Amino acid sequence: MTQTTPPSDPTGRHAAPLRPDGAVRQDATARQDGPVRPDLPPDLPPGGPRSTAAPWRALAIVLAGAFMAVLDTFIVLVAAPAIQADLHSSAADVQLILAGYQLSYALALITGARLGDRFGRKRLFMTGMALFTLSSVGCALAPGSGSLIAARLVQGLGAAAMFPQVFAVIQVLIPAARRPKAFGVLGAVIGMATMSGQLVGGLLIAADLFGTSWRPVFWVNVPVGLLTLLLAGRFVPESRAPEARRLDLPGAVVLTVALSLLVVPLVEGRAYGWPLWAWLGLAASVPAFAAFGLVERRVEARGGAPLVRLKLLRERPFAVGMTLVVLTYAGINSLFLVLSLTLQDGLGMDALGAGLVYTPFAVAFFAASLVAGRLARFGRRVLLLGALTGALGFVGTIVLTLNAGATLTSWELVPTLLLVGAGNGLLVTPLLNAVLATIRPGEVGMASGVLSTGQQIGGAVGVALVGILYYGTLGGAAHHDTGAYGHALAAALVLNVVLTAAISALLPLLPDAAAHRA
């Protein structure tokens, strides 16, 4: 018995077969004759590394890059005071050190995803990892604020080249039936990187290795990056999108301008008291995105390959999923900001102590993420359970902080934070799988880049909105005024309750991934 066409993916399109060297063949309809392996899932081509080279090993390697990319968003928060004291940085410098990485990361994600489609996901992952590792050395050796800011910008570009390839690797290497488990592991890794950033940073700064203060938070990336590069070169197979063509440079330029006008004010506006330029930038982002739409339509009309296929954004499954991703990450990032401020400025904890408070949250998130992969057969019900569990945790935290007042302690927050962590673990991980489940193989890079950008935009929007609530309630309260900071935390968490309510209302509009796989 022979198989003369590659197996179909869940959308009905044919997946690209793999060459013996591990690369996905550009010709998606090329013949690949040979005996059918009864021990392989039906959506895997026989004879290729996808069936013989341990896809979970390759996934584990690229997940190390995802962990590093997310970790460096948060680990520097803990190091900010030490950096400012050591480099004699101004408040504006510190803001750019913190936000520069996030800005370049957000702006380059879609371009990084499309470059992976065209030139190879493995190649872009390794290029991004090399750039990330080299720029981490630059950060660790930075003699002043300017050089540290420049290195952080480059570090963000490296992360943007790495991160979207993880989604593509899951779609290319992992059988459809096992992708929920893979996305569960991805969600657990993202959650652990997010939660452990402050704990790892606090431990490294408290250790003050060789009297280097904050610099180990960047040095730690170097051995991990070098080891990941070596393993990726050996064990990660190459793949490309079968329909990938020349990069849409005009679209990339216009999208970068539009995202800059949106993201820069959201990230920097609150720190500068929402000046006029921030509002003008936000207003100008609207016509800039409209211009991007015109450019992309013209590229597609000429038979080119647009950076973002606009029809994708008009398809209900992806549009609803994208909205849910933005809302979800708006809640996650805003929670981390106000909780860190409350623990350190309000309750007087040091960075290490605050990081330890996050540990139960991280454990709950990690465990729920893994469980979510095993519950994929229940479809949207798992997502709804996650949203409702998170909402219960947020409401419980609000009630607890208001009742405790000036007697609030950090460890009183642990039970409700466990609920929030478990809820996010059940929501975030299957959500990514549900959104990507109906994407054509040739568009998985584009879709992953758009989703990753949505995560960053959602986080920036959430931080901007929660800052208004938190600082507006806090007023001019002095540091270590536990009662005032507790009330500010309760006011800020109202935003999270609203976001989870919106997520719960939108979930019925999302196609059920379990039904789609069936």
PDB file of N, CA and C in Angstrom, residues 363-446:
ATOM      1  N   VAL A 363       2.967  27.906  40.457  1.00  0.00           N
ATOM      2  CA  VAL A 363       2.728  26.464  40.540  1.00  0.00           C
ATOM      3  C   VAL A 363       1.320  26.135  40.059  1.00  0.00           C
ATOM      4  N   ALA A 364       0.331  26.935  40.488  1.00  0.00           N
ATOM      5  CA  ALA A 364      -1.052  26.706  40.067  1.00  0.00           C
ATOM      6  C   ALA A 364      -1.197  26.892  38.558  1.00  0.00           C
ATOM      7  N   PHE A 365      -0.556  27.919  38.025  1.00  0.00           N
ATOM      8  CA  PHE A 365      -0.614  28.169  36.583  1.00  0.00           C
ATOM      9  C   PHE A 365       0.000  26.994  35.823  1.00  0.00           C
ATOM     10  N   PHE A 366       1.159  26.549  36.265  1.00  0.00           N
ATOM     11  CA  PHE A 366       1.862  25.462  35.587  1.00  0.00           C
ATOM     12  C   PHE A 366       1.021  24.183  35.610  1.00  0.00           C
ATOM     13  N   ALA A 367       0.503  23.828  36.766  1.00  0.00           N
ATOM     14  CA  ALA A 367      -0.282  22.596  36.884  1.00  0.00           C
ATOM     15  C   ALA A 367      -1.548  22.670  36.040  1.00  0.00           C
ATOM     16  N   ALA A 368      -2.254  23.812  36.095  1.00  0.00           N
ATOM     17  CA  ALA A 368      -3.489  23.947  35.327  1.00  0.00           C
ATOM     18  C   ALA A 368      -3.223  23.942  33.828  1.00  0.00           C
ATOM     19  N   SER A 369      -2.086  24.488  33.401  1.00  0.00           N
ATOM     20  CA  SER A 369      -1.737  24.483  31.986  1.00  0.00           C
ATOM     21  C   SER A 369      -1.576  23.058  31.474  1.00  0.00           C
ATOM     22  N   LEU A 370      -0.915  22.224  32.261  1.00  0.00           N
ATOM     23  CA  LEU A 370      -0.734  20.832  31.858  1.00  0.00           C
ATOM     24  C   LEU A 370      -2.067  20.079  31.868  1.00  0.00           C
ATOM     25  N   VAL A 371      -2.898  20.351  32.868  1.00  0.00           N
ATOM     26  CA  VAL A 371      -4.210  19.714  32.933  1.00  0.00           C
ATOM     27  C   VAL A 371      -5.071  20.140  31.748  1.00  0.00           C
ATOM     28  N   ALA A 372      -4.955  21.415  31.343  1.00  0.00           N
ATOM     29  CA  ALA A 372      -5.759  21.929  30.237  1.00  0.00           C
ATOM     30  C   ALA A 372      -5.512  21.144  28.959  1.00  0.00           C
ATOM     31  N   GLY A 373      -4.255  20.745  28.724  1.00  0.00           N
ATOM     32  CA  GLY A 373      -3.962  19.954  27.540  1.00  0.00           C
ATOM     33  C   GLY A 373      -4.672  18.611  27.562  1.00  0.00           C
ATOM     34  N   ARG A 374      -4.816  18.022  28.734  1.00  0.00           N
ATOM     35  CA  ARG A 374      -5.479  16.717  28.849  1.00  0.00           C
ATOM     36  C   ARG A 374      -7.001  16.850  28.772  1.00  0.00           C
ATOM     37  N   LEU A 375      -7.518  18.062  29.009  1.00  0.00           N
ATOM     38  CA  LEU A 375      -8.965  18.280  28.977  1.00  0.00           C
ATOM     39  C   LEU A 375      -9.429  18.868  27.652  1.00  0.00           C
ATOM     40  N   ALA A 376      -8.567  18.805  26.623  1.00  0.00           N
ATOM     41  CA  ALA A 376      -8.889  19.450  25.346  1.00  0.00           C
ATOM     42  C   ALA A 376     -10.185  18.924  24.737  1.00  0.00           C
ATOM     43  N   ARG A 377     -10.553  17.671  25.040  1.00  0.00           N
ATOM     44  CA  ARG A 377     -11.769  17.099  24.454  1.00  0.00           C
ATOM     45  C   ARG A 377     -13.024  17.830  24.897  1.00  0.00           C
ATOM     46  N   PHE A 378     -12.927  18.612  25.965  1.00  0.00           N
ATOM     47  CA  PHE A 378     -14.096  19.355  26.443  1.00  0.00           C
ATOM     48  C   PHE A 378     -14.226  20.724  25.781  1.00  0.00           C
ATOM     49  N   GLY A 379     -13.263  21.086  24.917  1.00  0.00           N
ATOM     50  CA  GLY A 379     -13.380  22.282  24.105  1.00  0.00           C
ATOM     51  C   GLY A 379     -13.509  23.572  24.902  1.00  0.00           C
ATOM     52  N   ARG A 380     -14.497  24.384  24.494  1.00  0.00           N
ATOM     53  CA  ARG A 380     -14.668  25.720  25.089  1.00  0.00           C
ATOM     54  C   ARG A 380     -14.984  25.677  26.571  1.00  0.00           C
ATOM     55  N   ARG A 381     -15.508  24.577  27.048  1.00  0.00           N
ATOM     56  CA  ARG A 381     -15.877  24.505  28.465  1.00  0.00           C
ATOM     57  C   ARG A 381     -14.655  24.660  29.368  1.00  0.00           C
ATOM     58  N   VAL A 382     -13.497  24.203  28.896  1.00  0.00           N
ATOM     59  CA  VAL A 382     -12.275  24.391  29.676  1.00  0.00           C
ATOM     60  C   VAL A 382     -11.918  25.875  29.757  1.00  0.00           C
ATOM     61  N   LEU A 383     -12.039  26.576  28.629  1.00  0.00           N
ATOM     62  CA  LEU A 383     -11.766  28.018  28.616  1.00  0.00           C
ATOM     63  C   LEU A 383     -12.707  28.765  29.554  1.00  0.00           C
ATOM     64  N   LEU A 384     -13.988  28.412  29.491  1.00  0.00           N
ATOM     65  CA  LEU A 384     -14.966  29.089  30.350  1.00  0.00           C
ATOM     66  C   LEU A 384     -14.691  28.797  31.816  1.00  0.00           C
ATOM     67  N   LEU A 385     -14.332  27.565  32.127  1.00  0.00           N
ATOM     68  CA  LEU A 385     -13.984  27.225  33.511  1.00  0.00           C
ATOM     69  C   LEU A 385     -12.800  28.062  33.976  1.00  0.00           C
ATOM     70  N   GLY A 386     -11.802  28.243  33.103  1.00  0.00           N
ATOM     71  CA  GLY A 386     -10.648  29.066  33.461  1.00  0.00           C
ATOM     72  C   GLY A 386     -11.033  30.505  33.725  1.00  0.00           C
ATOM     73  N   ALA A 387     -11.869  31.080  32.851  1.00  0.00           N
ATOM     74  CA  ALA A 387     -12.281  32.476  33.033  1.00  0.00           C
ATOM     75  C   ALA A 387     -13.060  32.653  34.332  1.00  0.00           C
ATOM     76  N   LEU A 388     -13.970  31.734  34.614  1.00  0.00           N
ATOM     77  CA  LEU A 388     -14.787  31.856  35.831  1.00  0.00           C
ATOM     78  C   LEU A 388     -13.951  31.620  37.091  1.00  0.00           C
ATOM     79  N   THR A 389     -13.005  30.690  37.022  1.00  0.00           N
ATOM     80  CA  THR A 389     -12.126  30.455  38.179  1.00  0.00           C
ATOM     81  C   THR A 389     -11.279  31.686  38.454  1.00  0.00           C
ATOM     82  N   GLY A 390     -10.729  32.292  37.389  1.00  0.00           N
ATOM     83  CA  GLY A 390      -9.954  33.524  37.561  1.00  0.00           C
ATOM     84  C   GLY A 390     -10.800  34.643  38.131  1.00  0.00           C
ATOM     85  N   ALA A 391     -12.028  34.780  37.632  1.00  0.00           N
ATOM     86  CA  ALA A 391     -12.923  35.832  38.143  1.00  0.00           C
ATOM     87  C   ALA A 391     -13.202  35.634  39.630  1.00  0.00           C
ATOM     88  N   LEU A 392     -13.418  34.384  40.035  1.00  0.00           N
ATOM     89  CA  LEU A 392     -13.644  34.098  41.460  1.00  0.00           C
ATOM     90  C   LEU A 392     -12.427  34.501  42.279  1.00  0.00           C
ATOM     91  N   GLY A 393     -11.234  34.243  41.760  1.00  0.00           N
ATOM     92  CA  GLY A 393     -10.023  34.640  42.467  1.00  0.00           C
ATOM     93  C   GLY A 393      -9.883  36.146  42.579  1.00  0.00           C
ATOM     94  N   PHE A 394     -10.220  36.866  41.513  1.00  0.00           N
ATOM     95  CA  PHE A 394     -10.129  38.324  41.557  1.00  0.00           C
ATOM     96  C   PHE A 394     -11.135  38.914  42.548  1.00  0.00           C
ATOM     97  N   VAL A 395     -12.360  38.419  42.502  1.00  0.00           N
ATOM     98  CA  VAL A 395     -13.381  38.915  43.437  1.00  0.00           C
ATOM     99  C   VAL A 395     -12.967  38.605  44.866  1.00  0.00           C
ATOM    100  N   GLY A 396     -12.442  37.395  45.106  1.00  0.00           N
ATOM    101  CA  GLY A 396     -11.989  37.043  46.446  1.00  0.00           C
ATOM    102  C   GLY A 396     -10.867  37.948  46.930  1.00  0.00           C
ATOM    103  N   THR A 397      -9.964  38.311  46.044  1.00  0.00           N
ATOM    104  CA  THR A 397      -8.862  39.209  46.427  1.00  0.00           C
ATOM    105  C   THR A 397      -9.384  40.593  46.774  1.00  0.00           C
ATOM    106  N   ILE A 398     -10.354  41.077  45.999  1.00  0.00           N
ATOM    107  CA  ILE A 398     -10.946  42.388  46.287  1.00  0.00           C
ATOM    108  C   ILE A 398     -11.580  42.389  47.675  1.00  0.00           C
ATOM    109  N   VAL A 399     -12.391  41.372  47.957  1.00  0.00           N
ATOM    110  CA  VAL A 399     -13.068  41.289  49.261  1.00  0.00           C
ATOM    111  C   VAL A 399     -12.036  41.189  50.380  1.00  0.00           C
ATOM    112  N   LEU A 400     -11.009  40.384  50.180  1.00  0.00           N
ATOM    113  CA  LEU A 400      -9.986  40.181  51.205  1.00  0.00           C
ATOM    114  C   LEU A 400      -9.242  41.470  51.522  1.00  0.00           C
ATOM    115  N   THR A 401      -8.790  42.184  50.492  1.00  0.00           N
ATOM    116  CA  THR A 401      -8.013  43.404  50.734  1.00  0.00           C
ATOM    117  C   THR A 401      -8.862  44.492  51.377  1.00  0.00           C
ATOM    118  N   LEU A 402     -10.116  44.606  50.982  1.00  0.00           N
ATOM    119  CA  LEU A 402     -10.975  45.633  51.575  1.00  0.00           C
ATOM    120  C   LEU A 402     -11.271  45.327  53.039  1.00  0.00           C
ATOM    121  N   ASN A 403     -11.473  44.052  53.349  1.00  0.00           N
ATOM    122  CA  ASN A 403     -11.767  43.684  54.734  1.00  0.00           C
ATOM    123  C   ASN A 403     -10.531  43.790  55.630  1.00  0.00           C
ATOM    124  N   ALA A 404      -9.363  43.448  55.081  1.00  0.00           N
ATOM    125  CA  ALA A 404      -8.149  43.455  55.904  1.00  0.00           C
ATOM    126  C   ALA A 404      -7.670  44.865  56.199  1.00  0.00           C
ATOM    127  N   GLY A 405      -7.824  45.779  55.245  1.00  0.00           N
ATOM    128  CA  GLY A 405      -7.398  47.163  55.456  1.00  0.00           C
ATOM    129  C   GLY A 405      -5.915  47.257  55.753  1.00  0.00           C
ATOM    130  N   ALA A 406      -5.577  47.962  56.823  1.00  0.00           N
ATOM    131  CA  ALA A 406      -4.174  48.201  57.167  1.00  0.00           C
ATOM    132  C   ALA A 406      -3.485  46.966  57.745  1.00  0.00           C
ATOM    133  N   THR A 407      -4.235  45.895  58.029  1.00  0.00           N
ATOM    134  CA  THR A 407      -3.625  44.681  58.591  1.00  0.00           C
ATOM    135  C   THR A 407      -3.296  43.649  57.513  1.00  0.00           C
ATOM    136  N   LEU A 408      -3.469  43.991  56.266  1.00  0.00           N
ATOM    137  CA  LEU A 408      -3.241  43.051  55.165  1.00  0.00           C
ATOM    138  C   LEU A 408      -1.797  42.541  55.170  1.00  0.00           C
ATOM    139  N   THR A 409      -1.621  41.244  54.999  1.00  0.00           N
ATOM    140  CA  THR A 409      -0.291  40.646  54.851  1.00  0.00           C
ATOM    141  C   THR A 409      -0.206  39.937  53.504  1.00  0.00           C
ATOM    142  N   SER A 410       1.000  39.753  53.044  1.00  0.00           N
ATOM    143  CA  SER A 410       1.184  39.169  51.716  1.00  0.00           C
ATOM    144  C   SER A 410       0.641  37.752  51.625  1.00  0.00           C
ATOM    145  N   TRP A 411       0.855  36.967  52.656  1.00  0.00           N
ATOM    146  CA  TRP A 411       0.472  35.564  52.577  1.00  0.00           C
ATOM    147  C   TRP A 411      -1.030  35.356  52.681  1.00  0.00           C
ATOM    148  N   GLU A 412      -1.773  36.367  53.112  1.00  0.00           N
ATOM    149  CA  GLU A 412      -3.232  36.280  53.061  1.00  0.00           C
ATOM    150  C   GLU A 412      -3.745  36.245  51.624  1.00  0.00           C
ATOM    151  N   LEU A 413      -2.924  36.754  50.686  1.00  0.00           N
ATOM    152  CA  LEU A 413      -3.332  36.801  49.285  1.00  0.00           C
ATOM    153  C   LEU A 413      -3.154  35.467  48.573  1.00  0.00           C
ATOM    154  N   VAL A 414      -2.415  34.538  49.185  1.00  0.00           N
ATOM    155  CA  VAL A 414      -2.047  33.309  48.491  1.00  0.00           C
ATOM    156  C   VAL A 414      -3.259  32.476  48.061  1.00  0.00           C
ATOM    157  N   PRO A 415      -4.271  32.229  48.909  1.00  0.00           N
ATOM    158  CA  PRO A 415      -5.389  31.379  48.469  1.00  0.00           C
ATOM    159  C   PRO A 415      -6.115  31.918  47.238  1.00  0.00           C
ATOM    160  N   THR A 416      -6.380  33.211  47.228  1.00  0.00           N
ATOM    161  CA  THR A 416      -7.077  33.758  46.057  1.00  0.00           C
ATOM    162  C   THR A 416      -6.158  33.827  44.846  1.00  0.00           C
ATOM    163  N   LEU A 417      -4.868  34.043  45.055  1.00  0.00           N
ATOM    164  CA  LEU A 417      -3.932  34.037  43.931  1.00  0.00           C
ATOM    165  C   LEU A 417      -3.813  32.638  43.334  1.00  0.00           C
ATOM    166  N   LEU A 418      -3.974  31.604  44.143  1.00  0.00           N
ATOM    167  CA  LEU A 418      -3.989  30.248  43.609  1.00  0.00           C
ATOM    168  C   LEU A 418      -5.142  30.066  42.620  1.00  0.00           C
ATOM    169  N   LEU A 419      -6.300  30.612  42.970  1.00  0.00           N
ATOM    170  CA  LEU A 419      -7.447  30.545  42.056  1.00  0.00           C
ATOM    171  C   LEU A 419      -7.157  31.301  40.761  1.00  0.00           C
ATOM    172  N   VAL A 420      -6.567  32.484  40.877  1.00  0.00           N
ATOM    173  CA  VAL A 420      -6.247  33.268  39.693  1.00  0.00           C
ATOM    174  C   VAL A 420      -5.246  32.524  38.810  1.00  0.00           C
ATOM    175  N   GLY A 421      -4.211  31.942  39.427  1.00  0.00           N
ATOM    176  CA  GLY A 421      -3.219  31.197  38.664  1.00  0.00           C
ATOM    177  C   GLY A 421      -3.822  30.001  37.955  1.00  0.00           C
ATOM    178  N   ALA A 422      -4.647  29.232  38.664  1.00  0.00           N
ATOM    179  CA  ALA A 422      -5.284  28.071  38.048  1.00  0.00           C
ATOM    180  C   ALA A 422      -6.216  28.494  36.912  1.00  0.00           C
ATOM    181  N   GLY A 423      -6.960  29.571  37.131  1.00  0.00           N
ATOM    182  CA  GLY A 423      -7.866  30.053  36.087  1.00  0.00           C
ATOM    183  C   GLY A 423      -7.114  30.471  34.831  1.00  0.00           C
ATOM    184  N   ASN A 424      -6.012  31.200  35.016  1.00  0.00           N
ATOM    185  CA  ASN A 424      -5.230  31.616  33.855  1.00  0.00           C
ATOM    186  C   ASN A 424      -4.605  30.415  33.144  1.00  0.00           C
ATOM    187  N   GLY A 425      -4.177  29.416  33.895  1.00  0.00           N
ATOM    188  CA  GLY A 425      -3.616  28.223  33.276  1.00  0.00           C
ATOM    189  C   GLY A 425      -4.629  27.488  32.413  1.00  0.00           C
ATOM    190  N   LEU A 426      -5.884  27.422  32.871  1.00  0.00           N
ATOM    191  CA  LEU A 426      -6.934  26.763  32.100  1.00  0.00           C
ATOM    192  C   LEU A 426      -7.392  27.597  30.909  1.00  0.00           C
ATOM    193  N   LEU A 427      -7.183  28.903  30.965  1.00  0.00           N
ATOM    194  CA  LEU A 427      -7.657  29.789  29.903  1.00  0.00           C
ATOM    195  C   LEU A 427      -6.609  30.023  28.825  1.00  0.00           C
ATOM    196  N   VAL A 428      -5.404  30.395  29.234  1.00  0.00           N
ATOM    197  CA  VAL A 428      -4.401  30.855  28.271  1.00  0.00           C
ATOM    198  C   VAL A 428      -3.970  29.742  27.332  1.00  0.00           C
ATOM    199  N   THR A 429      -3.671  28.566  27.881  1.00  0.00           N
ATOM    200  CA  THR A 429      -3.070  27.520  27.050  1.00  0.00           C
ATOM    201  C   THR A 429      -4.013  26.949  25.996  1.00  0.00           C
ATOM    202  N   PRO A 430      -5.243  26.547  26.339  1.00  0.00           N
ATOM    203  CA  PRO A 430      -6.124  26.047  25.280  1.00  0.00           C
ATOM    204  C   PRO A 430      -6.604  27.148  24.340  1.00  0.00           C
ATOM    205  N   LEU A 431      -6.562  28.401  24.790  1.00  0.00           N
ATOM    206  CA  LEU A 431      -6.975  29.495  23.920  1.00  0.00           C
ATOM    207  C   LEU A 431      -6.066  29.585  22.691  1.00  0.00           C
ATOM    208  N   LEU A 432      -4.752  29.486  22.895  1.00  0.00           N
ATOM    209  CA  LEU A 432      -3.822  29.541  21.766  1.00  0.00           C
ATOM    210  C   LEU A 432      -4.091  28.411  20.788  1.00  0.00           C
ATOM    211  N   ASN A 433      -4.340  27.218  21.297  1.00  0.00           N
ATOM    212  CA  ASN A 433      -4.626  26.090  20.426  1.00  0.00           C
ATOM    213  C   ASN A 433      -5.943  26.287  19.683  1.00  0.00           C
ATOM    214  N   ALA A 434      -6.956  26.802  20.372  1.00  0.00           N
ATOM    215  CA  ALA A 434      -8.260  26.995  19.748  1.00  0.00           C
ATOM    216  C   ALA A 434      -8.189  28.004  18.603  1.00  0.00           C
ATOM    217  N   VAL A 435      -7.396  29.056  18.786  1.00  0.00           N
ATOM    218  CA  VAL A 435      -7.307  30.086  17.754  1.00  0.00           C
ATOM    219  C   VAL A 435      -6.546  29.571  16.537  1.00  0.00           C
ATOM    220  N   LEU A 436      -5.476  28.806  16.758  1.00  0.00           N
ATOM    221  CA  LEU A 436      -4.645  28.328  15.647  1.00  0.00           C
ATOM    222  C   LEU A 436      -5.174  27.034  15.013  1.00  0.00           C
ATOM    223  N   ALA A 437      -6.201  26.429  15.606  1.00  0.00           N
ATOM    224  CA  ALA A 437      -6.654  25.119  15.135  1.00  0.00           C
ATOM    225  C   ALA A 437      -7.155  25.157  13.694  1.00  0.00           C
ATOM    226  N   THR A 438      -7.724  26.285  13.258  1.00  0.00           N
ATOM    227  CA  THR A 438      -8.314  26.348  11.922  1.00  0.00           C
ATOM    228  C   THR A 438      -7.438  27.105  10.923  1.00  0.00           C
ATOM    229  N   ILE A 439      -6.196  27.401  11.296  1.00  0.00           N
ATOM    230  CA  ILE A 439      -5.311  28.156  10.406  1.00  0.00           C
ATOM    231  C   ILE A 439      -4.669  27.217   9.382  1.00  0.00           C
ATOM    232  N   ARG A 440      -4.631  27.640   8.123  1.00  0.00           N
ATOM    233  CA  ARG A 440      -3.973  26.843   7.088  1.00  0.00           C
ATOM    234  C   ARG A 440      -2.477  26.750   7.382  1.00  0.00           C
ATOM    235  N   PRO A 441      -1.850  25.639   7.001  1.00  0.00           N
ATOM    236  CA  PRO A 441      -0.411  25.471   7.281  1.00  0.00           C
ATOM    237  C   PRO A 441       0.438  26.605   6.728  1.00  0.00           C
ATOM    238  N   GLY A 442       0.106  27.101   5.538  1.00  0.00           N
ATOM    239  CA  GLY A 442       0.900  28.162   4.932  1.00  0.00           C
ATOM    240  C   GLY A 442       0.769  29.496   5.633  1.00  0.00           C
ATOM    241  N   GLU A 443      -0.209  29.623   6.545  1.00  0.00           N
ATOM    242  CA  GLU A 443      -0.445  30.902   7.213  1.00  0.00           C
ATOM    243  C   GLU A 443      -0.165  30.852   8.705  1.00  0.00           C
ATOM    244  N   VAL A 444       0.376  29.716   9.187  1.00  0.00           N
ATOM    245  CA  VAL A 444       0.582  29.592  10.624  1.00  0.00           C
ATOM    246  C   VAL A 444       1.617  30.593  11.116  1.00  0.00           C
ATOM    247  N   GLY A 445       2.642  30.890  10.306  1.00  0.00           N
ATOM    248  CA  GLY A 445       3.638  31.881  10.713  1.00  0.00           C
ATOM    249  C   GLY A 445       3.018  33.252  10.864  1.00  0.00           C
ATOM    250  N   MET A 446       2.254  33.653   9.847  1.00  0.00           N
ATOM    251  CA  MET A 446       1.574  34.945   9.903  1.00  0.00           C
ATOM    252  C   MET A 446       0.648  35.017  11.107  1.00  0.00           C
TER     253      MET A 446
END
